[in-house]
């Protein structure tokens, strides 16, 4: 039972805080000799495996095309769409949302190259600044030990996904057949549940957790308290800005630990 | 001073007199700096506003009060829950205007002004103006624009302290999604 991550989104839809508590990673590290039997390509400033599956390292199909379409559909959303078009948009965008949590069972997404010979890579360059694809074409660099795994979301991607969720949250209340419905409170997949709590002032606290994890409502209220204490009562923190408060981090980690152990938040904790 | 997270709802007891002294030091320093009562009143209101926008989240987090349906409910919550929680007093809500958009909070005692007397050269100073700013800032964060002022003050010779609150408008453009029936879909760029 685990809590994967916490996101805090401000009134305007901007991500002001993000914390990854537990990131389940499927990784494989292997030693390769020349020539490399995997086909690599650059995608989104990362080196990913485009073709070839061996020993747990997965290749991709054209899910990137689906992602691009979803981005384009998203930009086209206006107020005058028919319900059918709107629902199609939502399906595409929800697909994208699944990448919010790094633990997903979509087999299509290719593994990214994470490190060479134990040193983490920097996008499409090695730590020394050489281009990875060129480096791996040179037989003198072999044998080489490469680690592949699910690529972590960059902070820009997280920012984008958070503002997308902010809009979806609003759409959620629009779609409601009843008047005065709230926005999206829970999003459930087979691998994780996303819980969202919006305060009366418009701040959203989002927690991604294991589907079997209970007590997330209490955790969301607790995170609200921690925010009102350690972020707001810090006079040097400006409202709506990214939260960079040590005490907030520490207390949030403590609250997540308590929630994972399924203990109750006592009056003094 | 760093705080450990052992905070009960009772709160660490702090000497109320230290609070009164702190507020008094603040006001006298402002008077020395600005030398003009109106300016000091404005500054106190601004400071109160900054406190209010932060205090509202603490209030909502701890009191689990939902959204108020009308101004009367708001008045009750302010008087019976908020003032009790933060200042330990419960003012009474009176003098409703016929349209129901203005009311008065009558404070029997005001913790900010224990031991305080206003000298003659500061006759237009509204000593507790911070409270007006706090109320204004807090309500603005829950999308209510109000005007708050002191209409009676024991420091100026009246019998009671009276805060007059007037509802200006509901700020629809800032309403969070799901709280308003006719909100528009917002599209981030």
Coordinates of C-alpha atoms in Angstrom, one line a residue, chain A residues 1 210-217 259 262:
Chain A
X1 CA 0.0 0.0 0.0
X210 CA -2.5 2.8 -4.6
X211 CA -6.2 1.8 -5.1
X212 CA -6.3 -0.2 -1.9
X213 CA -5.0 2.7 0.2
X214 CA -7.6 4.1 2.6
X215 CA -7.8 7.2 4.6
X216 CA -6.9 9.6 1.7
X217 CA -9.7 12.0 2.6
X259 CA -1.2 7.7 6.2
X262 CA -3.1 3.6 8.2

